[in-house]
């Protein structure tokens, strides 16, 4: 059985299969409307979510399947002390596939060990968010036409931002991708990512603090929210939360075809005046999440 816990659980060719299938679904939205008839998706969300949980549910409903689940730890027996291992053993007899979000790094991996159905990591703490990565890769590939030969800026909370960690892990497998990592010192990427992924694979990257200085070089800018929920003290959060705000003036420094991505939710880091700029594709990106999750469910349930 196959699970999706880390973006690297998929080979480049499996990843391309999913992106191609997502593209087919995008082009013909009705074609697979009954392919998961009789199948059930469980969404086990121990942490808040709008896009990931609802796009998973929309994906399964679009495929003709059904959904069940919970949207907070408090509304499940986790509140009474039940372990992830016991929960997934039970859910395995209620559903055919599950998507799990958990504040603890590694919880979906633990679930996959005890599960008899495919487990999809829908975000684990500050670690990984592989289905956001599929969404990001689909967005880049569809709107930029390639996943290689790119200068990619990541800006904001690169320490706790799991979407950043997952996307860097995925993009290092493509040729000639240069990373520009824009953050305050306190929110730089974790050492393991710098040493074991970027340095170990001789990937070209720079770490900087000034967004304006690097904006003209970028093909993509991946903005991120400062992750309030991962901070140990509020003072640090308040000091760092508005480190970078992308506005129309800054956008005037960027290339005409630079894309602005953001996994959302947004707080202050992108001014709403940027939303009408044709380069701002974050709402399109959120829409694309449904198609890649449809493709992923089909692949893991082996109906495609
Ligand atoms: N991008 C993302 O994971 O959004 P949610 O937290 O709303 O699911």
Coordinates of C-alpha atoms and ligand atoms in Angstrom, one line a residue:
X1 CA 0.0 0.0 0.0
X2 CA 1.2 3.5 -0.8
X3 CA 0.9 6.5 1.6
X4 CA 2.0 10.1 0.9
X5 CA 3.8 11.4 4.0
X6 CA 6.7 13.3 2.4
X7 CA 6.9 14.9 -1.0
X8 CA 9.9 12.6 -1.7
X9 CA 7.6 9.5 -1.3
X10 CA 6.7 10.2 -5.0
X11 CA 9.4 9.7 -7.6
X12 CA 9.6 12.4 -10.3
X13 CA 7.8 10.2 -12.7
X14 CA 5.0 9.4 -10.2
X15 CA 4.7 13.1 -9.5
X16 CA 4.5 13.9 -13.2
X17 CA 1.8 11.2 -13.6
X18 CA -0.3 12.9 -10.9
X19 CA 0.2 16.4 -12.4
X20 CA -0.8 15.0 -15.9
X21 CA -3.9 13.4 -14.4
X22 CA -4.7 16.7 -12.6
X23 CA -4.4 18.5 -15.9
X24 CA -6.8 16.0 -17.6
X25 CA -9.3 16.5 -14.8
X26 CA -8.9 20.3 -15.1
X27 CA -9.6 20.0 -18.9
X28 CA -12.6 17.7 -18.5
X29 CA -14.1 18.2 -15.0
X30 CA -17.0 15.7 -15.5
X31 CA -14.9 12.8 -16.9
X32 CA -14.2 11.2 -13.5
X33 CA -17.3 12.1 -11.7
X34 CA -18.2 8.6 -10.7
X35 CA -14.9 6.8 -10.5
X36 CA -14.8 6.6 -6.7
X37 CA -18.4 5.7 -6.3
X38 CA -18.7 3.6 -3.0
X39 CA -15.4 4.8 -1.7
X40 CA -15.0 6.9 1.5
X41 CA -12.4 9.5 2.4
X42 CA -11.8 10.3 6.1
X43 CA -10.4 13.7 6.9
X44 CA -8.7 13.6 10.3
X45 CA -7.8 17.2 11.1
X46 CA -6.3 17.8 14.5
X47 CA -5.4 21.4 13.5
X48 CA -7.4 24.1 11.8
X49 CA -7.7 24.2 8.0
X50 CA -9.9 25.7 5.3
X51 CA -8.3 24.9 2.0
X52 CA -6.7 21.5 2.6
X53 CA -9.7 19.8 4.4
X54 CA -12.4 21.3 2.1
X55 CA -10.5 20.8 -1.1
X56 CA -9.9 17.1 -0.1
X57 CA -13.6 16.8 0.6
X58 CA -14.5 18.5 -2.6
X59 CA -12.1 16.3 -4.5
X60 CA -13.7 13.1 -3.1
X61 CA -17.2 14.4 -3.8
X62 CA -16.2 15.4 -7.3
X63 CA -15.1 11.7 -7.8
X64 CA -18.5 10.4 -6.7
X65 CA -17.2 9.2 -3.3
X66 CA -18.2 10.2 0.2
X67 CA -16.5 11.9 3.1
X68 CA -16.5 11.6 6.9
X69 CA -14.2 13.0 9.6
X70 CA -13.5 15.6 12.2
X71 CA -12.1 19.1 11.9
X72 CA -10.5 19.6 15.3
X73 CA -8.8 17.5 18.0
X74 CA -11.4 18.7 20.5
X75 CA -14.2 17.1 18.6
X76 CA -12.5 13.7 18.4
X77 CA -11.5 11.2 21.1
X78 CA -8.0 12.7 21.0
X79 CA -9.5 15.1 23.6
X80 CA -9.9 12.0 25.9
X81 CA -6.3 10.9 25.3
X82 CA -6.7 8.5 22.3
X83 CA -3.5 7.9 20.4
X84 CA -3.1 8.4 16.7
X85 CA -2.2 4.7 16.3
X86 CA -5.5 3.6 17.9
X87 CA -7.6 6.2 16.0
X88 CA -6.2 5.1 12.6
X89 CA -6.7 1.4 13.4
X90 CA -10.4 2.2 13.9
X91 CA -10.8 4.6 11.0
X92 CA -9.2 1.9 8.7
X93 CA -12.5 0.0 9.1
X94 CA -14.7 3.0 8.3
X95 CA -13.0 4.5 5.3
X96 CA -10.9 3.6 2.2
X97 CA -8.4 6.4 2.4
X98 CA -7.6 9.2 4.9
X99 CA -6.0 12.7 5.0
X100 CA -4.5 13.7 8.3
X101 CA -3.4 17.1 9.6
X102 CA -1.7 17.1 13.0
X103 CA 0.3 19.7 15.0
X104 CA 3.0 17.1 15.8
X105 CA 5.7 16.4 13.2
X106 CA 5.6 12.8 12.3
X107 CA 2.0 12.0 13.4
X108 CA 0.9 11.0 9.9
X109 CA 4.0 8.8 9.6
X110 CA 3.0 7.0 12.8
X111 CA -0.6 6.7 11.5
X112 CA 0.7 5.1 8.2
X113 CA 2.5 2.4 10.3
X114 CA -0.7 1.3 12.0
X115 CA -3.1 1.9 9.0
X116 CA -4.6 -0.6 6.6
X117 CA -5.7 2.2 4.3
X118 CA -3.6 4.9 2.5
X119 CA -2.7 7.8 4.7
X120 CA -2.0 11.3 3.2
X121 CA -0.1 13.8 5.2
X122 CA -2.2 17.0 5.1
X123 CA 0.4 19.0 7.1
X124 CA 2.4 17.9 10.1
X125 CA 3.5 20.7 12.4
X126 CA 6.4 22.7 10.9
X127 CA 7.6 19.7 8.9
X128 CA 5.9 18.8 5.6
X129 CA 2.8 19.5 3.5
X130 CA 3.1 17.3 0.5
X131 CA -0.3 17.9 -1.1
X132 CA 0.3 21.7 -0.9
X133 CA 3.5 20.9 -2.8
X134 CA 1.6 19.0 -5.5
X135 CA -0.7 22.0 -5.7
X136 CA 2.3 24.4 -6.0
X137 CA 4.0 22.3 -8.6
X138 CA 0.8 22.1 -10.6
X139 CA 0.3 25.8 -10.4
X140 CA 3.9 26.5 -11.5
X141 CA 3.8 24.0 -14.3
X142 CA 0.5 25.1 -15.6
X143 CA 1.1 28.9 -15.4
X144 CA 4.9 29.0 -16.0
X145 CA 5.1 26.0 -18.4
X146 CA 8.1 24.4 -16.6
X147 CA 9.5 23.2 -13.3
X148 CA 13.2 23.7 -14.3
X149 CA 15.3 26.8 -15.1
X150 CA 13.7 28.9 -12.5
X151 CA 14.8 31.5 -9.9
X152 CA 12.5 31.0 -7.0
X153 CA 12.1 33.4 -4.1
X154 CA 10.7 32.2 -0.8
X155 CA 9.8 35.0 1.6
X156 CA 8.7 35.2 5.2
X157 CA 8.7 32.4 7.8
X158 CA 11.1 29.9 6.3
X159 CA 11.7 28.3 9.6
X160 CA 8.2 27.1 10.5
X161 CA 6.6 27.2 7.0
X162 CA 6.1 23.5 6.2
X163 CA 4.9 24.4 2.7
X164 CA 8.3 26.0 2.0
X165 CA 10.2 22.9 3.3
X166 CA 8.2 20.6 1.2
X167 CA 8.4 22.7 -2.0
X168 CA 12.2 23.1 -1.7
X169 CA 12.5 19.3 -1.3
X170 CA 10.5 18.8 -4.4
X171 CA 12.1 21.5 -6.6
X172 CA 15.7 20.4 -5.9
X173 CA 15.0 17.5 -8.2
X174 CA 14.6 19.8 -11.2
X175 CA 17.5 21.2 -13.2
X176 CA 18.9 24.7 -12.8
X177 CA 16.6 25.9 -10.0
X178 CA 18.1 28.7 -8.0
X179 CA 16.6 29.6 -4.6
X180 CA 16.5 33.0 -3.0
X181 CA 15.6 32.7 0.6
X182 CA 14.3 35.9 2.1
X183 CA 13.7 36.1 5.8
X184 CA 14.8 37.7 9.1
X185 CA 17.7 35.8 10.8
X186 CA 15.3 34.2 13.3
X187 CA 13.1 32.7 10.5
X188 CA 15.7 31.2 8.2
X189 CA 15.2 27.7 6.9
X190 CA 16.0 24.9 9.4
X191 CA 19.7 23.7 9.4
X192 CA 18.7 20.2 8.2
X193 CA 17.2 21.6 5.0
X194 CA 20.3 23.8 4.4
X195 CA 22.8 21.1 5.1
X196 CA 21.1 17.8 4.1
X197 CA 19.1 19.0 1.1
X198 CA 20.7 22.2 -0.4
X199 CA 24.4 21.8 0.5
X200 CA 24.4 18.0 0.2
X201 CA 23.0 18.3 -3.4
X202 CA 25.1 21.3 -4.4
X203 CA 22.0 23.4 -5.0
X204 CA 22.4 27.0 -5.8
X205 CA 20.9 29.3 -3.2
X206 CA 21.3 32.6 -1.3
X207 CA 19.9 33.7 2.0
X208 CA 19.1 37.4 2.2
X209 CA 17.1 39.9 4.3
X210 CA 16.0 42.5 1.7
X211 CA 13.1 41.6 -0.6
X212 CA 13.3 44.7 -2.9
X213 CA 16.9 44.0 -3.8
X214 CA 16.2 40.5 -5.2
X215 CA 12.7 41.0 -6.6
X216 CA 13.9 41.9 -10.2
X217 CA 15.7 38.5 -10.5
X218 CA 12.8 36.3 -9.6
X219 CA 10.6 34.1 -11.8
X220 CA 8.4 33.1 -8.9
X221 CA 7.9 34.6 -5.5
X222 CA 6.4 32.3 -2.8
X223 CA 5.2 34.5 0.0
X224 CA 4.4 32.9 3.4
X225 CA 2.6 33.9 6.6
X226 CA 4.6 34.1 9.8
X227 CA 3.3 31.0 11.7
X228 CA 1.9 32.5 14.9
X229 CA 0.9 29.0 16.2
X230 CA 4.5 27.7 16.1
X231 CA 6.0 30.5 18.2
X232 CA 6.9 29.9 21.9
X233 CA 6.4 33.6 22.9
X234 CA 4.1 36.2 21.6
X235 CA 6.6 39.0 21.8
X236 CA 8.8 37.4 19.1
X237 CA 5.7 36.8 16.9
X238 CA 4.7 40.5 17.2
X239 CA 8.2 41.7 16.4
X240 CA 8.5 39.5 13.3
X241 CA 5.0 39.2 11.9
X242 CA 5.2 42.1 9.5
X243 CA 8.8 41.6 8.4
X244 CA 7.8 41.6 4.8
X245 CA 4.7 43.1 3.1
X246 CA 4.4 42.7 -0.6
X247 CA 2.6 45.8 -2.1
X248 CA 2.0 47.4 -5.5
X249 CA 5.2 49.5 -5.2
X250 CA 7.3 46.4 -4.6
X251 CA 5.5 44.6 -7.4
X252 CA 6.7 47.3 -9.8
X253 CA 10.3 46.1 -9.3
X254 CA 9.4 42.5 -10.4
X255 CA 9.5 41.0 -13.9
X256 CA 6.3 41.3 -16.0
X257 CA 5.8 37.6 -15.8
X258 CA 6.9 36.9 -12.3
X259 CA 4.2 34.8 -10.5
X260 CA 3.3 35.4 -6.9
X261 CA 2.2 32.3 -5.0
X262 CA 1.1 31.9 -1.4
X263 CA -0.3 28.7 0.2
X264 CA -2.8 30.9 2.1
X265 CA -4.2 31.8 4.6
X266 CA -2.8 35.3 4.2
X267 CA -2.6 37.7 7.1
X268 CA -0.7 41.0 6.3
X269 CA 2.2 39.8 4.1
X270 CA 0.5 40.5 0.8
X271 CA -1.4 43.8 0.6
X272 CA -4.9 43.3 -0.9
X273 CA -4.0 45.9 -3.6
X274 CA -1.8 43.1 -5.2
X275 CA -4.8 40.8 -5.6
X276 CA -5.8 42.4 -8.9
X277 CA -2.3 42.2 -10.4
X278 CA -2.3 39.4 -13.1
X279 CA 0.9 38.0 -11.6
X280 CA -0.9 37.2 -8.3
X281 CA -2.0 33.6 -8.7
X282 CA -2.7 32.5 -5.1
X283 CA -6.4 32.1 -5.5
X284 CA -6.0 30.2 -8.7
X285 CA -3.4 28.1 -6.8
X286 CA -6.0 27.2 -4.1
X287 CA -8.5 26.2 -6.8
X288 CA -5.9 23.9 -8.5
X289 CA -5.6 22.1 -5.1
X290 CA -8.9 20.3 -5.8
X291 CA -7.6 18.8 -9.1
X292 CA -4.3 17.6 -7.7
X293 CA -6.1 16.0 -4.7
X294 CA -8.6 14.3 -7.1
X295 CA -5.6 12.9 -9.0
X296 CA -3.8 11.8 -5.8
X297 CA -6.9 10.1 -4.4
X298 CA -7.4 8.2 -7.7
X299 CA -3.7 7.1 -7.8
X300 CA -3.7 6.0 -4.1
X301 CA -7.0 4.1 -4.5
X302 CA -5.6 2.6 -7.7
X303 CA -8.6 3.6 -9.8
X304 CA -6.5 5.5 -12.3
Ligands
LIG1 N1 -2.6 26.0 2.4 C1 -3.2 25.4 3.5 O1 -2.8 24.4 4.0 O2 -4.3 26.1 3.9 P1 -5.3 25.6 5.1 O3 -4.4 25.7 6.4 O4 -6.5 26.5 5.1 O5 -5.6 24.2 4.9

